[in-house]
Coordinates of C-alpha atoms in Angstrom, one line a residue:
M100 CA 135.0 128.9 114.1
F101 CA 137.1 126.0 112.2
G102 CA 134.0 124.0 111.9
L103 CA 131.9 126.7 110.6
D104 CA 134.5 127.6 108.1
V105 CA 134.7 124.0 106.7
L106 CA 130.8 123.7 106.5
T107 CA 130.7 127.0 104.9
L108 CA 133.3 126.0 102.4
L109 CA 131.1 122.5 101.7
I110 CA 128.0 124.7 101.1
N111 CA 129.9 127.1 98.8
G112 CA 131.2 124.1 96.9
L113 CA 127.7 122.8 96.5
T114 CA 126.2 125.7 95.6
L115 CA 128.8 126.5 92.9
S116 CA 128.2 123.3 91.4
L117 CA 124.3 123.4 91.5
A118 CA 124.1 126.9 90.3
L119 CA 126.3 126.3 87.4
G120 CA 124.1 123.4 86.3
F121 CA 120.8 125.5 86.7
L122 CA 122.6 128.2 84.8
L123 CA 123.5 125.9 81.9
I124 CA 119.9 124.2 81.8
I125 CA 118.0 127.3 81.9
L126 CA 120.1 128.8 79.1
W127 CA 119.9 125.5 77.0
Q128 CA 116.2 125.8 77.5
D129 CA 115.4 129.2 76.3
P130 CA 118.2 131.8 76.1
Q131 CA 115.8 134.5 74.6
K132 CA 113.4 134.6 77.4
R133 CA 114.0 137.6 79.5
I134 CA 113.2 135.6 82.7
N135 CA 115.6 133.1 81.8
Q136 CA 118.1 135.8 81.2
S137 CA 117.8 137.7 84.4
F138 CA 117.7 134.1 86.3
A139 CA 121.1 133.5 84.5
I140 CA 122.4 136.8 85.6
F141 CA 121.5 136.4 89.3
M142 CA 123.0 132.9 89.3
G143 CA 126.2 134.1 87.8
F144 CA 126.5 136.8 90.4
A145 CA 125.5 134.2 93.2
I146 CA 128.5 132.1 91.9
V147 CA 131.0 135.2 92.0
W148 CA 129.7 135.8 95.6
N149 CA 130.4 132.0 96.5
I150 CA 134.1 131.9 94.8
G151 CA 134.7 135.2 97.1
S152 CA 133.4 133.3 100.0
I153 CA 135.3 130.2 99.4
L154 CA 138.7 132.4 99.0
M155 CA 138.0 134.2 102.1
R156 CA 137.3 131.2 103.9
A157 CA 140.4 129.7 102.5
A158 CA 142.6 132.6 103.6
S159 CA 141.0 132.5 106.9
L160 CA 141.9 128.7 107.3
T161 CA 145.4 129.0 106.1
D162 CA 146.0 132.6 107.6
A163 CA 146.9 133.9 104.1
I164 CA 146.5 137.7 105.3
G165 CA 147.5 140.3 102.8
G166 CA 146.7 141.0 99.0
F167 CA 144.9 137.7 98.6
S168 CA 142.6 138.3 101.3
S169 CA 141.9 141.6 99.8
L170 CA 141.1 140.2 96.4
A171 CA 138.9 137.5 97.9
L172 CA 136.8 140.2 99.6
S173 CA 136.6 142.3 96.5
V174 CA 135.3 139.3 94.5
M175 CA 132.8 138.5 97.4
E176 CA 131.8 142.2 97.6
F177 CA 131.3 142.2 93.8
G178 CA 129.2 139.2 93.7
F179 CA 127.1 140.3 96.9
I180 CA 126.1 143.6 95.3
G181 CA 125.7 142.1 91.6
A182 CA 123.4 139.6 93.4
S183 CA 121.5 142.1 95.0
V184 CA 120.8 144.0 91.8
S185 CA 120.1 140.9 89.5
A186 CA 117.7 139.5 92.3
Y187 CA 115.8 142.8 92.2
V188 CA 115.5 142.7 88.2
M189 CA 114.3 139.2 88.5
T190 CA 111.8 139.9 90.9
T191 CA 110.3 142.9 88.8
M192 CA 110.1 140.3 85.9
L193 CA 108.3 137.6 88.0
I194 CA 105.6 140.0 89.0
G195 CA 105.3 141.8 85.8
I196 CA 106.5 145.3 86.6
Y197 CA 109.7 144.8 84.4
S198 CA 111.0 148.2 83.4
R199 CA 114.0 148.1 80.8
R200 CA 115.0 151.7 81.6
F201 CA 115.3 150.7 85.4
Q202 CA 117.3 147.6 84.5
Y203 CA 119.8 149.6 82.6
L204 CA 120.1 151.8 85.5
A205 CA 120.5 149.2 88.2
Y206 CA 123.1 147.3 86.0
L207 CA 125.0 150.8 85.5
S208 CA 125.1 151.2 89.3
L209 CA 126.4 148.1 89.7
I210 CA 129.2 149.0 87.1
I211 CA 129.9 152.1 89.2
I212 CA 130.3 149.9 92.2
V213 CA 132.8 147.9 90.7
V214 CA 134.7 150.8 89.5
F215 CA 134.6 152.2 92.7
R216 CA 136.1 148.8 94.4
I217 CA 138.9 149.0 91.8
F218 CA 139.8 152.2 92.7
L219 CA 140.2 151.3 96.4
I220 CA 142.2 148.3 95.6
V221 CA 144.6 150.5 93.3
S222 CA 144.9 153.3 95.9
Q223 CA 145.8 150.4 98.7
N224 CA 148.4 149.1 96.3
N225 CA 149.9 152.5 95.7
G226 CA 150.6 153.2 99.3
G227 CA 147.2 152.9 101.3
D228 CA 146.7 150.8 104.2
S229 CA 146.5 147.2 103.1
F230 CA 143.1 145.3 104.0
E231 CA 143.4 142.5 106.5
I232 CA 140.9 140.0 107.6
T233 CA 140.5 139.7 111.4
T234 CA 137.9 138.4 113.8
D235 CA 136.6 142.1 113.3
T236 CA 135.1 142.7 109.9
S237 CA 133.1 145.8 110.6
D238 CA 135.2 147.7 107.9
S239 CA 134.6 144.7 105.6
F240 CA 131.8 146.5 103.7
Q241 CA 131.9 149.9 102.6
P242 CA 128.6 152.1 103.6
L243 CA 127.9 152.3 99.7
F244 CA 127.5 148.4 99.7
I245 CA 125.1 148.8 102.5
V246 CA 123.2 151.4 100.8
F247 CA 122.9 149.2 97.5
F248 CA 121.6 146.3 99.7
M249 CA 119.1 148.4 101.3
L250 CA 117.9 149.7 98.1
F251 CA 117.5 146.6 96.0
G252 CA 117.5 143.9 98.6
V253 CA 114.8 145.3 100.9
L254 CA 112.8 146.6 97.7
S255 CA 112.8 142.9 96.5
V256 CA 111.6 141.6 99.5
F257 CA 108.8 144.0 99.6
L258 CA 107.7 143.5 95.8
I259 CA 107.7 139.8 95.9
W260 CA 105.7 139.8 99.0
R261 CA 103.3 142.5 97.9
Y262 CA 102.5 140.6 94.7
R263 CA 103.2 136.9 95.6
R264 CA 100.0 135.8 94.2
K265 CA 101.3 136.7 90.8
V266 CA 104.3 134.4 91.1
R267 CA 103.4 130.9 89.8
S268 CA 106.1 129.1 92.4
R269 CA 105.9 129.5 96.0
G270 CA 109.4 128.1 95.9
L271 CA 110.6 131.3 94.0
V272 CA 109.0 133.7 96.8
T273 CA 110.5 131.8 99.5
G274 CA 114.0 131.5 97.8
I275 CA 114.2 135.4 97.1
V276 CA 113.1 135.9 100.8
V277 CA 115.7 133.6 102.0
F278 CA 118.3 134.8 99.9
V279 CA 117.7 138.7 100.8
V280 CA 117.3 137.7 104.7
G281 CA 120.5 136.0 104.4
Q282 CA 122.5 139.1 102.8
G283 CA 121.0 141.3 105.6
L284 CA 122.5 139.2 108.4
T285 CA 125.9 140.3 107.1
F286 CA 125.2 143.7 108.6
V287 CA 123.6 142.5 111.7
N288 CA 126.9 142.0 113.4
P289 CA 130.5 142.6 112.4
D290 CA 131.7 139.4 113.7
L291 CA 133.1 137.1 110.8
A292 CA 130.9 134.2 112.3
I293 CA 127.6 136.0 111.4
S294 CA 129.1 136.8 108.0
T295 CA 129.7 133.1 107.3
F296 CA 126.4 132.1 108.4
S297 CA 124.7 134.7 106.3
T298 CA 126.4 133.5 103.5
N299 CA 125.5 130.0 104.0
V300 CA 121.7 131.1 104.2
S301 CA 122.1 133.1 101.2
S302 CA 123.4 130.2 99.4
I303 CA 120.5 128.1 100.5
G304 CA 118.1 130.7 99.3
A305 CA 119.8 130.8 95.7
L306 CA 119.6 126.9 95.4
I307 CA 115.8 127.4 96.3
I308 CA 115.7 130.0 93.6
G309 CA 117.4 127.6 91.2
F310 CA 115.4 124.4 91.9
S311 CA 112.1 126.4 91.6
M312 CA 113.2 128.1 88.4
I313 CA 113.9 124.9 86.7
H314 CA 110.5 123.4 88.1
Q315 CA 108.5 126.7 86.8
E316 CA 110.2 126.9 83.3
I317 CA 110.5 123.4 82.4
I318 CA 109.0 120.8 84.4
M319 CA 105.8 122.6 84.8
P320 CA 104.9 123.4 81.4
L321 CA 105.3 119.6 80.6
A322 CA 102.8 118.7 83.3
E323 CA 100.5 121.6 82.3
R324 CA 100.2 119.9 78.7
N325 CA 98.7 116.9 80.1
D326 CA 96.1 119.0 82.2
Q327 CA 95.4 120.6 79.0
V328 CA 94.7 117.5 77.2
E329 CA 92.4 116.5 80.1
A330 CA 90.6 119.7 80.2
I331 CA 89.6 119.5 76.4
H332 CA 88.6 116.1 76.9
N333 CA 86.4 117.1 79.6
V334 CA 84.9 119.9 77.6
S335 CA 84.4 117.6 74.5
V336 CA 82.8 115.1 76.6
A337 CA 80.4 117.8 78.0
I338 CA 79.6 119.1 74.2
T339 CA 79.2 115.4 72.7
S340 CA 76.9 114.4 75.7
Q341 CA 74.3 116.9 74.2
L342 CA 74.0 118.7 77.8
A343 CA 72.4 122.1 78.0
L344 CA 74.2 124.9 76.7
D345 CA 74.5 126.5 80.2
T346 CA 76.3 123.2 81.4
V347 CA 78.7 123.2 78.4
L348 CA 79.8 126.7 79.2
K349 CA 80.1 126.2 82.8
E350 CA 82.3 123.3 82.3
I351 CA 84.4 125.6 79.8
A352 CA 84.7 128.2 82.4
I353 CA 85.8 125.8 85.0
Q354 CA 88.6 124.3 82.8
A355 CA 89.6 127.7 81.8
A356 CA 90.2 128.7 85.4
G357 CA 92.3 125.7 86.0
W358 CA 94.3 126.2 83.1
L359 CA 95.2 129.9 84.1
K360 CA 94.9 129.3 87.7
A361 CA 92.2 132.3 87.6
D362 CA 90.2 133.4 90.4
G363 CA 87.1 133.9 88.3
V364 CA 86.0 133.3 84.7
G365 CA 83.0 134.9 82.8
I366 CA 81.8 133.7 79.3
F367 CA 80.1 136.3 77.0
L368 CA 77.7 135.2 74.0
S369 CA 76.9 137.2 71.0
I370 CA 73.2 138.0 70.6
D371 CA 71.0 139.7 67.8
G372 CA 71.3 143.7 68.0
D373 CA 68.2 145.5 67.3
D374 CA 68.5 145.5 63.5
Q375 CA 68.6 141.5 63.7
I376 CA 71.1 141.5 61.2
D377 CA 74.7 142.0 63.0
K378 CA 75.6 140.6 66.0
T379 CA 76.1 144.0 68.0
M380 CA 75.3 142.7 71.8
L381 CA 77.1 140.9 74.4
K382 CA 75.3 138.7 77.1
L383 CA 77.1 137.3 80.0
E384 CA 75.8 134.0 79.9
T385 CA 78.0 132.2 82.6
V386 CA 80.5 132.8 85.5
F387 CA 82.6 131.0 87.5
N388 CA 83.7 132.5 91.1
L389 CA 82.0 135.9 89.8
P390 CA 78.7 137.3 91.3
S391 CA 76.0 135.5 89.7
Q392 CA 73.6 138.8 89.7
Y393 CA 75.5 139.8 87.0
V394 CA 74.7 136.9 84.7
G395 CA 72.2 138.2 81.9
A396 CA 74.0 141.8 81.8
S397 CA 74.3 142.7 78.1
F398 CA 76.0 145.7 76.5
A399 CA 77.1 146.9 72.8
L400 CA 79.8 145.5 70.7
G401 CA 82.9 147.3 71.5
Q402 CA 81.9 148.3 75.1
G403 CA 84.2 147.0 77.9
M404 CA 87.1 145.1 77.7
A405 CA 85.0 141.9 76.6
G406 CA 83.3 144.2 73.9
V407 CA 86.7 145.3 72.6
V408 CA 88.0 141.9 72.2
A409 CA 84.8 140.6 70.4
K410 CA 84.9 143.5 68.1
T411 CA 88.9 143.2 67.0
R412 CA 88.8 139.5 67.5
E413 CA 92.3 139.8 69.3
T414 CA 93.3 138.5 72.6
L415 CA 93.7 141.3 75.4
Y416 CA 96.0 140.7 78.5
I417 CA 95.5 143.6 81.1
E418 CA 98.3 143.6 83.6
N419 CA 96.5 145.8 86.1
Y420 CA 92.9 146.3 85.4
Q421 CA 92.4 149.4 87.6
R422 CA 95.8 151.0 86.3
D423 CA 95.7 150.0 82.6
W424 CA 91.9 149.8 81.5
H425 CA 90.8 153.2 80.8
Q426 CA 87.4 152.5 79.2
A427 CA 84.1 151.2 80.4
E428 CA 84.2 148.7 83.1
D429 CA 83.0 145.1 82.5
F430 CA 81.4 144.7 85.8
P431 CA 80.4 147.1 88.6
H432 CA 83.5 147.8 90.8
A433 CA 85.7 146.1 88.3
K434 CA 88.4 148.6 88.7
Q435 CA 88.3 148.2 92.5
T436 CA 88.4 144.5 92.6
F437 CA 90.0 143.2 89.6
G438 CA 93.9 142.5 89.1
C439 CA 95.2 140.6 86.2
V440 CA 92.5 140.1 83.3
I441 CA 92.7 138.2 80.0
C442 CA 90.1 138.0 77.5
T443 CA 89.9 136.1 74.2
P444 CA 87.5 135.6 71.4
L445 CA 85.8 132.4 70.7
I446 CA 85.6 132.1 67.1
Y447 CA 83.5 129.6 65.0
A448 CA 83.0 129.7 61.3
E449 CA 84.9 132.7 61.0
R450 CA 82.5 134.5 63.5
T451 CA 83.1 135.6 67.0
I452 CA 80.3 133.9 69.1

């Protein structure tokens, strides 16, 4: 038991130092970005949780039973629940189903938990039974805290796994799953050793999330700039080599798929309408990883997502094509097969081509 406590103290200390570093780096990079703000809040609660864990381990090692132990447990509970709520908010932002109203509701519930815990502490100090830490910690977490974990923690794992393809970093998916699983281990067995082990697992998960967020928000954008320059070079070479139009468009489609990590790309060209004056029709000229039988299909300007973009000359991003697109489909069965779709106009000489 002593060795496990020492190991936990070391892991908690490492988590504290690295989490604080991640927090400062992300906020320095872009404090206005919502995903950075949610990550900072998550890391803040993870830090509070680890501080509470350190205090509990220290109390266990020094046999400091009493008010200090009760304070340590309160800090740990606050960080535990706060981390669960903020992990859920961060997950919704990563997968693109962010709701500001639900975020306010989640943090309001966290405030209620804090008030409830303060009430318990005050009632204990006013004559109630003092809280003691023993090898049996079955009373450590109130049922309300378990409900909060089941609500936010389990939902976070479900969402991040269900929409894992929408998250750019596998490390974030892994980190969130490991973090929540570590939290869940706390309720498997009332033994203090299980609680200590669960804290270690969640701390590792928090570190994975931190490393992955730094990689996604800072390192990856720098690397992508080089990829974009190389992709533009490849397109330029295809154009200046005087290759056939379909070859040039195919190269553009391939490079666009690489930029966006898209499953498929289609390029539409404007063609003369019946009046031979205005460019009133769109024709699917090239596809990449889309059904080739649709090449050559044409429709009027303003029809379908591509037609709307060609008409308005503004980029359009649809998070969920089946849910959010209510006009004509761009392809047969598109609403049954498409997920996220982005469409952008190609403009040359002030004309959408």
